[in-house]
Amino acid sequence: MNYPNLPEDCTSLLCKYLTKEVFEELKDKKTTNGFTLEQAINSGLVNLDSGIGVYAGDEESYSLFAPLFDAIIEDYHGFGREDKHQSNLNPDDLNAPNPDPNGEFIVSTRIRVGRNVAHFPLGPAISKEQRDLVESSIVEALKSLSGELEGRYYPLLGMSKEVQEELIKDHFLFKEGDRFLDAAGLNRDWSEGRGIYHNKEKTFLVWVNEEDQLRIISMQKGGDITEVFNRLVTAVKAIETKVAFSYSEHLGYISSCPTNLGTAMRASVHIALPNLAKDMEAFKAITDKYYLQIRGIHGEHSQSEGGVYDISNRRRLGITEVQAVQDMYDGVVALIKAEKELTK
Ligand code: ADP
Ligand code: CIR
């Protein structure tokens, strides 16, 4: 492969940090799983509108291709090469009373973490056999869950289109055919090895073998962030007794996209802010101050509908899980205050 043509107007972190020198240094390297630089950067080259543009094929990708990944990680998370990640999943340390007890603004709350199984390649480099093995070991582990977390696994293979569409529309299931994941090699052998586990109420869900091998999700209507966090922590701890997760002292929980490293946590609310939405500059000033990301209500790369936005923590690495949720909480309190002032 030759040094790719990166257009002047490309704003992704890949375009920013893949200099000719970095490319020349890394272009012939291969991880033990056979993952190459060409594969790591393909998503960003095919999708020049990427925000980031790179994916790791295994934990080793982060060290072997460090001259590229470290620069991207430092830019996105403000996390240095010598820094160490710290985890804190203790619900007692979170201070997040419902910011909207009358249910005027917050439609729903969702907190998810990404996890990958130790000693396996990540999705972009995994083989079909390994992926199937990952699926069966996760499903086996999920069978041991009890009480509120008890549920059933629904493989994507054989699921009717109607059921699949309904689950996607209702925000429970991942979409199909994402072009960023596709170019990263994450959609190979679709839909085999993929599926969703959920309890009866759909307040606890696990996505299997999408962007990460597990996406563990707790969600419910309204703004009780503490209840959502508590349920998530209980579930993560229970699953961890059965499946070993890939974790490094430096980077925390290992994920295929560098934005998810560390806590791998995205805590979000769907929140109606119709007045603030009329002044995007003021809106963004608040979200920037509290390290928040604005998404549309059908997930990443989607649009807002009816003034409802998906607001979540942007930082995931170098801060604890409690801090990630606290970022979201503090920002949401400030957003509600601003929206109320505009409504007067
Ligand atoms: P991820 O959470 O893995 O980063 P997405 O941004 O694609 O991925 O979101 C996945 C799904 O979760 C989408 O259907 C999205 O609308 C839904 N979702 C995210 N946050 C909330 C929330 N607070 N309430 C309800 N659904 C949500
Ligand atoms: C991109 O680069 O835009 C996609 N690969 C998604 C990156 C992860 N998302 C995010 O931080 N918003």
CSV table of C-alpha atoms and ligand atoms in Angstrom, one decimal:
chain,number,residue,atom,x,y,z
A,1,MET,CA,0.0,0.0,0.0
A,2,ASN,CA,1.2,3.5,-0.8
A,3,TYR,CA,0.6,6.6,1.3
A,4,PRO,CA,-3.1,7.4,0.8
A,5,ASN,CA,-4.4,10.6,-0.7
A,6,LEU,CA,-5.9,12.5,2.2
A,7,PRO,CA,-8.0,15.5,1.0
A,8,GLU,CA,-7.3,18.9,2.4
A,9,ASP,CA,-10.8,19.2,3.8
A,10,CYS,CA,-10.7,15.9,5.6
A,11,THR,CA,-11.2,16.6,9.4
A,12,SER,CA,-11.0,13.1,10.9
A,13,LEU,CA,-8.3,12.3,13.5
A,14,LEU,CA,-6.9,9.8,11.0
A,15,CYS,CA,-6.3,12.5,8.4
A,16,LYS,CA,-4.8,14.7,11.2
A,17,TYR,CA,-2.3,12.2,12.4
A,18,LEU,CA,-1.5,9.8,9.6
A,19,THR,CA,1.6,11.7,8.4
A,20,LYS,CA,3.8,10.3,5.7
A,21,GLU,CA,6.4,9.5,8.4
A,22,VAL,CA,3.9,7.6,10.6
A,23,PHE,CA,2.6,5.7,7.6
A,24,GLU,CA,6.1,4.7,6.5
A,25,GLU,CA,7.0,3.5,10.0
A,26,LEU,CA,3.9,1.4,10.4
A,27,LYS,CA,2.9,0.2,6.9
A,28,ASP,CA,4.6,-3.2,7.0
A,29,LYS,CA,3.8,-4.1,10.6
A,30,LYS,CA,1.4,-6.9,11.5
A,31,THR,CA,0.0,-8.0,14.9
A,32,THR,CA,0.1,-11.7,16.0
A,33,ASN,CA,-3.4,-12.0,14.7
A,34,GLY,CA,-2.3,-10.7,11.3
A,35,PHE,CA,-3.9,-7.3,11.6
A,36,THR,CA,-2.3,-4.5,9.5
A,37,LEU,CA,-2.2,-0.7,9.4
A,38,GLU,CA,-4.2,-0.9,6.1
A,39,GLN,CA,-7.0,-2.6,7.9
A,40,ALA,CA,-6.9,-0.3,10.9
A,41,ILE,CA,-7.3,2.8,8.7
A,42,ASN,CA,-9.6,1.5,6.0
A,43,SER,CA,-12.8,2.8,7.7
A,44,GLY,CA,-11.5,6.3,7.7
A,45,LEU,CA,-10.2,6.1,4.1
A,46,VAL,CA,-13.5,4.8,2.8
A,47,ASN,CA,-15.5,7.2,4.9
A,48,LEU,CA,-13.6,10.5,4.7
A,49,ASP,CA,-16.4,12.1,6.8
A,50,SER,CA,-15.4,10.0,9.8
A,51,GLY,CA,-14.8,11.8,13.1
A,52,ILE,CA,-12.0,9.4,14.1
A,53,GLY,CA,-11.5,6.9,11.2
A,54,VAL,CA,-9.5,4.0,12.9
A,55,TYR,CA,-10.3,0.7,14.5
A,56,ALA,CA,-8.1,-1.8,16.4
A,57,GLY,CA,-8.0,-5.5,15.5
A,58,ASP,CA,-6.7,-6.6,18.9
A,59,GLU,CA,-5.1,-5.2,22.0
A,60,GLU,CA,-1.7,-5.4,20.4
A,61,SER,CA,-2.8,-3.0,17.6
A,62,TYR,CA,-2.8,-0.2,20.3
A,63,SER,CA,0.9,-0.8,21.0
A,64,LEU,CA,2.2,-1.9,17.6
A,65,PHE,CA,0.5,1.1,15.8
A,66,ALA,CA,1.1,3.4,18.8
A,67,PRO,CA,2.5,6.3,16.8
A,68,LEU,CA,-0.9,6.7,15.2
A,69,PHE,CA,-3.2,5.4,18.0
A,70,ASP,CA,-1.5,7.3,20.8
A,71,ALA,CA,-1.9,10.6,19.0
A,72,ILE,CA,-5.6,9.9,18.3
A,73,ILE,CA,-6.2,8.8,21.9
A,74,GLU,CA,-4.4,11.9,23.3
A,75,ASP,CA,-6.5,14.2,21.0
A,76,TYR,CA,-9.8,12.6,21.8
A,77,HIS,CA,-9.5,11.8,25.5
A,78,GLY,CA,-6.7,14.1,26.6
A,79,PHE,CA,-4.9,11.0,27.8
A,80,GLY,CA,-1.1,10.7,27.6
A,81,ARG,CA,1.1,7.8,26.7
A,82,GLU,CA,2.3,7.4,30.3
A,83,ASP,CA,-1.1,7.8,32.0
A,84,LYS,CA,-2.9,5.0,33.7
A,85,HIS,CA,-6.6,4.4,33.6
A,86,GLN,CA,-8.6,3.9,36.8
A,87,SER,CA,-12.0,2.2,37.1
A,88,ASN,CA,-14.7,3.0,39.7
A,89,LEU,CA,-18.0,1.3,39.5
A,90,ASN,CA,-19.1,2.0,43.0
A,91,PRO,CA,-22.7,3.4,42.9
A,92,ASP,CA,-22.2,5.0,46.4
A,93,ASP,CA,-19.7,7.5,44.8
A,94,LEU,CA,-22.3,8.8,42.3
A,95,ASN,CA,-24.3,11.9,43.2
A,96,ALA,CA,-27.1,12.0,40.7
A,97,PRO,CA,-30.6,12.6,42.1
A,98,ASN,CA,-33.2,12.7,39.3
A,99,PRO,CA,-32.7,16.1,37.6
A,100,ASP,CA,-36.2,16.0,36.1
A,101,PRO,CA,-38.5,14.5,38.7
A,102,ASN,CA,-41.7,15.8,37.0
A,103,GLY,CA,-40.7,14.3,33.7
A,104,GLU,CA,-40.8,17.5,31.7
A,105,PHE,CA,-37.5,17.1,29.7
A,106,ILE,CA,-35.9,13.7,30.0
A,107,VAL,CA,-37.6,11.0,27.9
A,108,SER,CA,-35.3,8.2,28.8
A,109,THR,CA,-31.9,7.3,30.3
A,110,ARG,CA,-29.4,4.7,29.0
A,111,ILE,CA,-26.0,3.7,30.2
A,112,ARG,CA,-23.9,1.2,28.2
A,113,VAL,CA,-20.4,-0.2,28.5
A,114,GLY,CA,-18.5,-2.0,25.8
A,115,ARG,CA,-16.6,-5.2,26.7
A,116,ASN,CA,-14.5,-7.7,24.7
A,117,VAL,CA,-13.5,-11.1,25.8
A,118,ALA,CA,-9.9,-11.6,26.9
A,119,HIS,CA,-7.5,-13.5,24.7
A,120,PHE,CA,-9.6,-13.1,21.5
A,121,PRO,CA,-9.0,-10.7,18.6
A,122,LEU,CA,-11.4,-7.8,18.5
A,123,GLY,CA,-14.2,-7.7,15.9
A,124,PRO,CA,-12.2,-6.3,13.0
A,125,ALA,CA,-9.7,-9.2,13.1
A,126,ILE,CA,-11.8,-12.1,14.5
A,127,SER,CA,-12.5,-15.2,12.5
A,128,LYS,CA,-16.0,-16.6,12.1
A,129,GLU,CA,-15.1,-19.6,14.3
A,130,GLN,CA,-13.7,-17.4,17.1
A,131,ARG,CA,-16.8,-15.1,16.8
A,132,ASP,CA,-19.2,-18.0,17.2
A,133,LEU,CA,-17.2,-19.2,20.2
A,134,VAL,CA,-17.4,-15.7,21.8
A,135,GLU,CA,-21.2,-15.7,21.2
A,136,SER,CA,-21.7,-19.1,22.8
A,137,SER,CA,-19.6,-18.3,25.8
A,138,ILE,CA,-21.4,-15.0,26.4
A,139,VAL,CA,-24.8,-16.6,26.0
A,140,GLU,CA,-23.8,-19.3,28.5
A,141,ALA,CA,-22.7,-16.6,31.0
A,142,LEU,CA,-26.0,-14.7,30.5
A,143,LYS,CA,-28.0,-17.8,31.4
A,144,SER,CA,-26.7,-17.5,34.9
A,145,LEU,CA,-28.3,-14.1,35.5
A,146,SER,CA,-31.3,-14.0,37.8
A,147,GLY,CA,-33.9,-11.6,39.3
A,148,GLU,CA,-34.4,-8.4,37.3
A,149,LEU,CA,-31.6,-9.4,34.9
A,150,GLU,CA,-33.1,-12.7,33.9
A,151,GLY,CA,-33.9,-12.8,30.2
A,152,ARG,CA,-33.5,-14.5,26.8
A,153,TYR,CA,-31.1,-14.4,24.0
A,154,TYR,CA,-32.4,-13.7,20.5
A,155,PRO,CA,-30.0,-14.5,17.7
A,156,LEU,CA,-30.2,-12.1,14.8
A,157,LEU,CA,-30.1,-15.0,12.5
A,158,GLY,CA,-33.7,-16.1,12.0
A,159,MET,CA,-35.2,-13.0,13.6
A,160,SER,CA,-38.0,-11.7,11.4
A,161,LYS,CA,-37.4,-8.3,9.7
A,162,GLU,CA,-40.5,-6.9,11.5
A,163,VAL,CA,-39.2,-7.8,14.9
A,164,GLN,CA,-35.7,-6.5,14.1
A,165,GLU,CA,-37.1,-3.2,12.7
A,166,GLU,CA,-39.3,-2.7,15.7
A,167,LEU,CA,-36.4,-3.3,18.1
A,168,ILE,CA,-34.3,-0.8,16.2
A,169,LYS,CA,-37.1,1.8,16.1
A,170,ASP,CA,-37.6,1.5,19.8
A,171,HIS,CA,-33.9,2.1,20.5
A,172,PHE,CA,-33.2,-1.4,21.8
A,173,LEU,CA,-31.2,-3.1,19.0
A,174,PHE,CA,-28.2,-2.0,16.9
A,175,LYS,CA,-28.7,-1.0,13.3
A,176,GLU,CA,-27.6,-3.1,10.3
A,177,GLY,CA,-25.1,-2.1,7.6
A,178,ASP,CA,-23.3,0.8,9.3
A,179,ARG,CA,-20.8,2.0,6.7
A,180,PHE,CA,-18.1,2.8,9.3
A,181,LEU,CA,-18.3,-0.6,10.8
A,182,ASP,CA,-18.5,-2.2,7.4
A,183,ALA,CA,-15.3,-0.8,6.2
A,184,ALA,CA,-13.6,-1.7,9.5
A,185,GLY,CA,-14.4,-5.4,8.7
A,186,LEU,CA,-16.9,-5.5,11.6
A,187,ASN,CA,-19.8,-6.7,9.6
A,188,ARG,CA,-18.2,-9.8,8.1
A,189,ASP,CA,-20.4,-12.9,8.1
A,190,TRP,CA,-23.4,-10.8,9.1
A,191,SER,CA,-25.8,-11.8,10.8
A,192,GLU,CA,-24.1,-14.9,12.1
A,193,GLY,CA,-22.8,-14.8,15.7
A,194,ARG,CA,-24.8,-11.6,16.4
A,195,GLY,CA,-27.8,-11.2,18.7
A,196,ILE,CA,-29.4,-9.5,21.6
A,197,TYR,CA,-30.2,-10.6,25.1
A,198,HIS,CA,-32.8,-8.7,27.1
A,199,ASN,CA,-35.0,-9.0,30.2
A,200,LYS,CA,-38.8,-8.9,29.9
A,201,GLU,CA,-39.0,-5.2,30.6
A,202,LYS,CA,-36.2,-4.4,28.2
A,203,THR,CA,-34.4,-2.4,30.9
A,204,PHE,CA,-31.4,-4.6,30.7
A,205,LEU,CA,-29.9,-5.7,27.4
A,206,VAL,CA,-26.7,-7.1,25.9
A,207,TRP,CA,-25.7,-6.7,22.3
A,208,VAL,CA,-23.5,-9.6,21.1
A,209,ASN,CA,-20.8,-9.2,18.5
A,210,GLU,CA,-21.6,-5.8,17.1
A,211,GLU,CA,-18.8,-3.1,17.3
A,212,ASP,CA,-17.6,-4.8,20.5
A,213,GLN,CA,-18.3,-8.3,21.6
A,214,LEU,CA,-20.5,-7.2,24.4
A,215,ARG,CA,-22.4,-4.0,24.8
A,216,ILE,CA,-24.0,-4.2,28.2
A,217,ILE,CA,-26.9,-1.8,28.5
A,218,SER,CA,-29.2,-0.5,31.2
A,219,MET,CA,-32.1,1.8,30.2
A,220,GLN,CA,-35.5,3.0,31.2
A,221,LYS,CA,-38.0,5.8,30.7
A,222,GLY,CA,-37.4,9.0,32.7
A,223,GLY,CA,-34.4,10.5,34.4
A,224,ASP,CA,-33.5,8.2,37.3
A,225,ILE,CA,-29.8,8.0,36.4
A,226,THR,CA,-28.9,6.4,39.7
A,227,GLU,CA,-31.2,3.5,39.2
A,228,VAL,CA,-29.9,2.9,35.7
A,229,PHE,CA,-26.3,3.0,36.9
A,230,ASN,CA,-27.0,0.6,39.8
A,231,ARG,CA,-28.6,-1.9,37.4
A,232,LEU,CA,-25.7,-1.7,35.0
A,233,VAL,CA,-23.1,-2.2,37.7
A,234,THR,CA,-24.9,-5.2,39.1
A,235,ALA,CA,-25.1,-6.8,35.6
A,236,VAL,CA,-21.4,-6.0,34.7
A,237,LYS,CA,-20.2,-7.5,37.9
A,238,ALA,CA,-22.3,-10.7,37.5
A,239,ILE,CA,-21.2,-11.2,33.9
A,240,GLU,CA,-17.6,-10.6,34.9
A,241,THR,CA,-17.7,-13.6,37.2
A,242,LYS,CA,-18.3,-15.8,34.1
A,243,VAL,CA,-16.4,-14.1,31.3
A,244,ALA,CA,-12.9,-12.6,31.5
A,245,PHE,CA,-12.9,-9.1,29.9
A,246,SER,CA,-9.9,-7.7,28.0
A,247,TYR,CA,-8.4,-5.0,30.2
A,248,SER,CA,-5.1,-3.2,30.3
A,249,GLU,CA,-3.6,-1.0,33.1
A,250,HIS,CA,-2.8,1.7,30.7
A,251,LEU,CA,-6.0,1.7,28.5
A,252,GLY,CA,-8.6,0.2,30.7
A,253,TYR,CA,-11.3,-1.9,29.0
A,254,ILE,CA,-10.1,-2.6,25.4
A,255,SER,CA,-12.5,-1.6,22.7
A,256,SER,CA,-12.3,-1.8,18.9
A,257,CYS,CA,-12.8,2.0,18.5
A,258,PRO,CA,-10.3,4.2,20.4
A,259,THR,CA,-13.1,6.5,21.6
A,260,ASN,CA,-14.5,3.8,23.7
A,261,LEU,CA,-11.3,2.8,25.6
A,262,GLY,CA,-11.1,3.1,29.4
A,263,THR,CA,-14.6,3.0,30.9
A,264,ALA,CA,-16.1,2.1,27.4
A,265,MET,CA,-19.1,3.8,28.9
A,266,ARG,CA,-21.6,6.1,27.3
A,267,ALA,CA,-24.2,7.5,29.6
A,268,SER,CA,-27.0,9.3,27.8
A,269,VAL,CA,-30.4,10.9,28.1
A,270,HIS,CA,-32.9,11.5,25.4
A,271,ILE,CA,-33.9,15.0,26.3
A,272,ALA,CA,-36.3,17.6,24.9
A,273,LEU,CA,-34.6,21.0,24.5
A,274,PRO,CA,-36.7,22.7,21.8
A,275,ASN,CA,-35.8,26.3,22.8
A,276,LEU,CA,-32.1,25.7,23.4
A,277,ALA,CA,-32.0,23.9,20.0
A,278,LYS,CA,-32.9,27.3,18.3
A,279,ASP,CA,-29.5,28.7,19.5
A,280,MET,CA,-27.0,25.9,18.7
A,281,GLU,CA,-24.1,28.2,19.8
A,282,ALA,CA,-25.5,28.5,23.4
A,283,PHE,CA,-26.4,24.8,23.4
A,284,LYS,CA,-22.8,23.8,22.3
A,285,ALA,CA,-21.2,26.1,24.9
A,286,ILE,CA,-22.9,24.1,27.6
A,287,THR,CA,-22.2,20.7,26.1
A,288,ASP,CA,-18.5,21.6,25.6
A,289,LYS,CA,-18.2,22.9,29.2
A,290,TYR,CA,-19.4,19.6,30.6
A,291,TYR,CA,-17.6,17.4,28.0
A,292,LEU,CA,-20.8,16.2,26.4
A,293,GLN,CA,-21.6,14.9,23.0
A,294,ILE,CA,-24.8,15.7,21.1
A,295,ARG,CA,-26.3,12.9,18.9
A,296,GLY,CA,-29.6,12.5,17.2
A,297,ILE,CA,-32.2,10.2,18.7
A,298,HIS,CA,-31.5,7.2,16.4
A,299,GLY,CA,-27.9,6.9,17.5
A,300,GLU,CA,-24.6,8.1,16.2
A,301,HIS,CA,-24.7,9.9,12.9
A,302,SER,CA,-28.5,10.4,13.1
A,303,GLN,CA,-30.6,13.6,13.4
A,304,SER,CA,-32.7,15.1,16.2
A,305,GLU,CA,-36.5,14.8,16.0
A,306,GLY,CA,-38.9,17.3,17.6
A,307,GLY,CA,-36.1,19.0,19.6
A,308,VAL,CA,-35.2,15.8,21.4
A,309,TYR,CA,-31.4,15.1,21.5
A,310,ASP,CA,-29.2,12.3,22.8
A,311,ILE,CA,-26.8,13.9,25.2
A,312,SER,CA,-23.9,11.8,26.6
A,313,ASN,CA,-20.5,11.9,28.1
A,314,ARG,CA,-17.7,12.4,25.5
A,315,ARG,CA,-14.7,11.4,27.7
A,316,ARG,CA,-14.3,7.7,28.5
A,317,LEU,CA,-10.6,7.2,29.2
A,318,GLY,CA,-8.6,8.5,32.1
A,319,ILE,CA,-11.7,9.2,34.1
A,320,THR,CA,-13.7,6.7,36.2
A,321,GLU,CA,-17.2,5.3,35.3
A,322,VAL,CA,-18.6,7.4,38.2
A,323,GLN,CA,-17.0,10.5,36.7
A,324,ALA,CA,-18.3,9.7,33.2
A,325,VAL,CA,-21.9,9.5,34.5
A,326,GLN,CA,-21.2,12.6,36.7
A,327,ASP,CA,-20.2,14.6,33.5
A,328,MET,CA,-23.4,13.7,31.9
A,329,TYR,CA,-25.5,14.4,35.0
A,330,ASP,CA,-23.9,17.8,35.7
A,331,GLY,CA,-24.3,18.8,32.0
A,332,VAL,CA,-27.9,17.7,31.9
A,333,VAL,CA,-28.7,19.8,35.0
A,334,ALA,CA,-27.1,22.8,33.3
A,335,LEU,CA,-29.0,22.2,30.1
A,336,ILE,CA,-32.4,21.9,31.9
A,337,LYS,CA,-31.6,25.2,33.7
A,338,ALA,CA,-30.9,26.9,30.4
A,339,GLU,CA,-34.0,25.5,28.7
A,340,LYS,CA,-36.2,26.6,31.6
A,341,GLU,CA,-34.8,30.2,31.4
A,342,LEU,CA,-35.6,30.3,27.7
A,343,THR,CA,-39.1,29.1,28.3
A,344,LYS,CA,-39.9,31.9,30.7
B,1,ADP,P1,-23.8,3.4,21.3
B,1,ADP,O1,-24.7,3.7,22.5
B,1,ADP,O2,-23.4,2.0,21.3
B,1,ADP,O3,-22.7,4.4,21.2
B,1,ADP,P2,-25.7,4.5,19.3
B,1,ADP,O4,-25.4,5.9,19.4
B,1,ADP,O5,-25.8,3.9,17.9
B,1,ADP,O6,-24.7,3.5,20.0
B,1,ADP,O7,-27.1,4.2,20.1
B,1,ADP,C1,-27.6,3.0,20.1
B,1,ADP,C2,-29.1,3.0,20.3
B,1,ADP,O8,-29.4,3.4,21.6
B,1,ADP,C3,-29.9,3.9,19.4
B,1,ADP,O9,-31.1,3.4,19.0
B,1,ADP,C4,-30.1,5.1,20.3
B,1,ADP,O10,-31.3,5.9,19.9
B,1,ADP,C5,-30.4,4.4,21.6
B,1,ADP,N1,-30.2,5.3,22.8
B,1,ADP,C6,-29.1,6.0,23.1
B,1,ADP,N2,-29.3,6.7,24.2
B,1,ADP,C7,-30.6,6.5,24.6
B,1,ADP,C8,-31.5,7.0,25.6
B,1,ADP,N3,-31.0,7.8,26.6
B,1,ADP,N4,-32.7,6.6,25.6
B,1,ADP,C9,-33.2,5.7,24.7
B,1,ADP,N5,-32.5,5.2,23.7
B,1,ADP,C10,-31.2,5.6,23.6
B,2,CIR,C1,-16.1,7.8,13.0
B,2,CIR,O1,-14.9,7.8,12.9
B,2,CIR,O2,-16.8,8.7,12.8
B,2,CIR,C2,-16.7,6.4,13.3
B,2,CIR,N1,-15.7,5.4,13.1
B,2,CIR,C3,-17.3,6.4,14.7
B,2,CIR,C4,-16.3,6.9,15.7
B,2,CIR,C5,-16.8,6.8,17.2
B,2,CIR,N2,-17.8,7.7,17.5
B,2,CIR,C6,-17.6,8.8,18.3
B,2,CIR,O3,-16.7,9.0,19.0
B,2,CIR,N3,-18.6,9.7,18.2
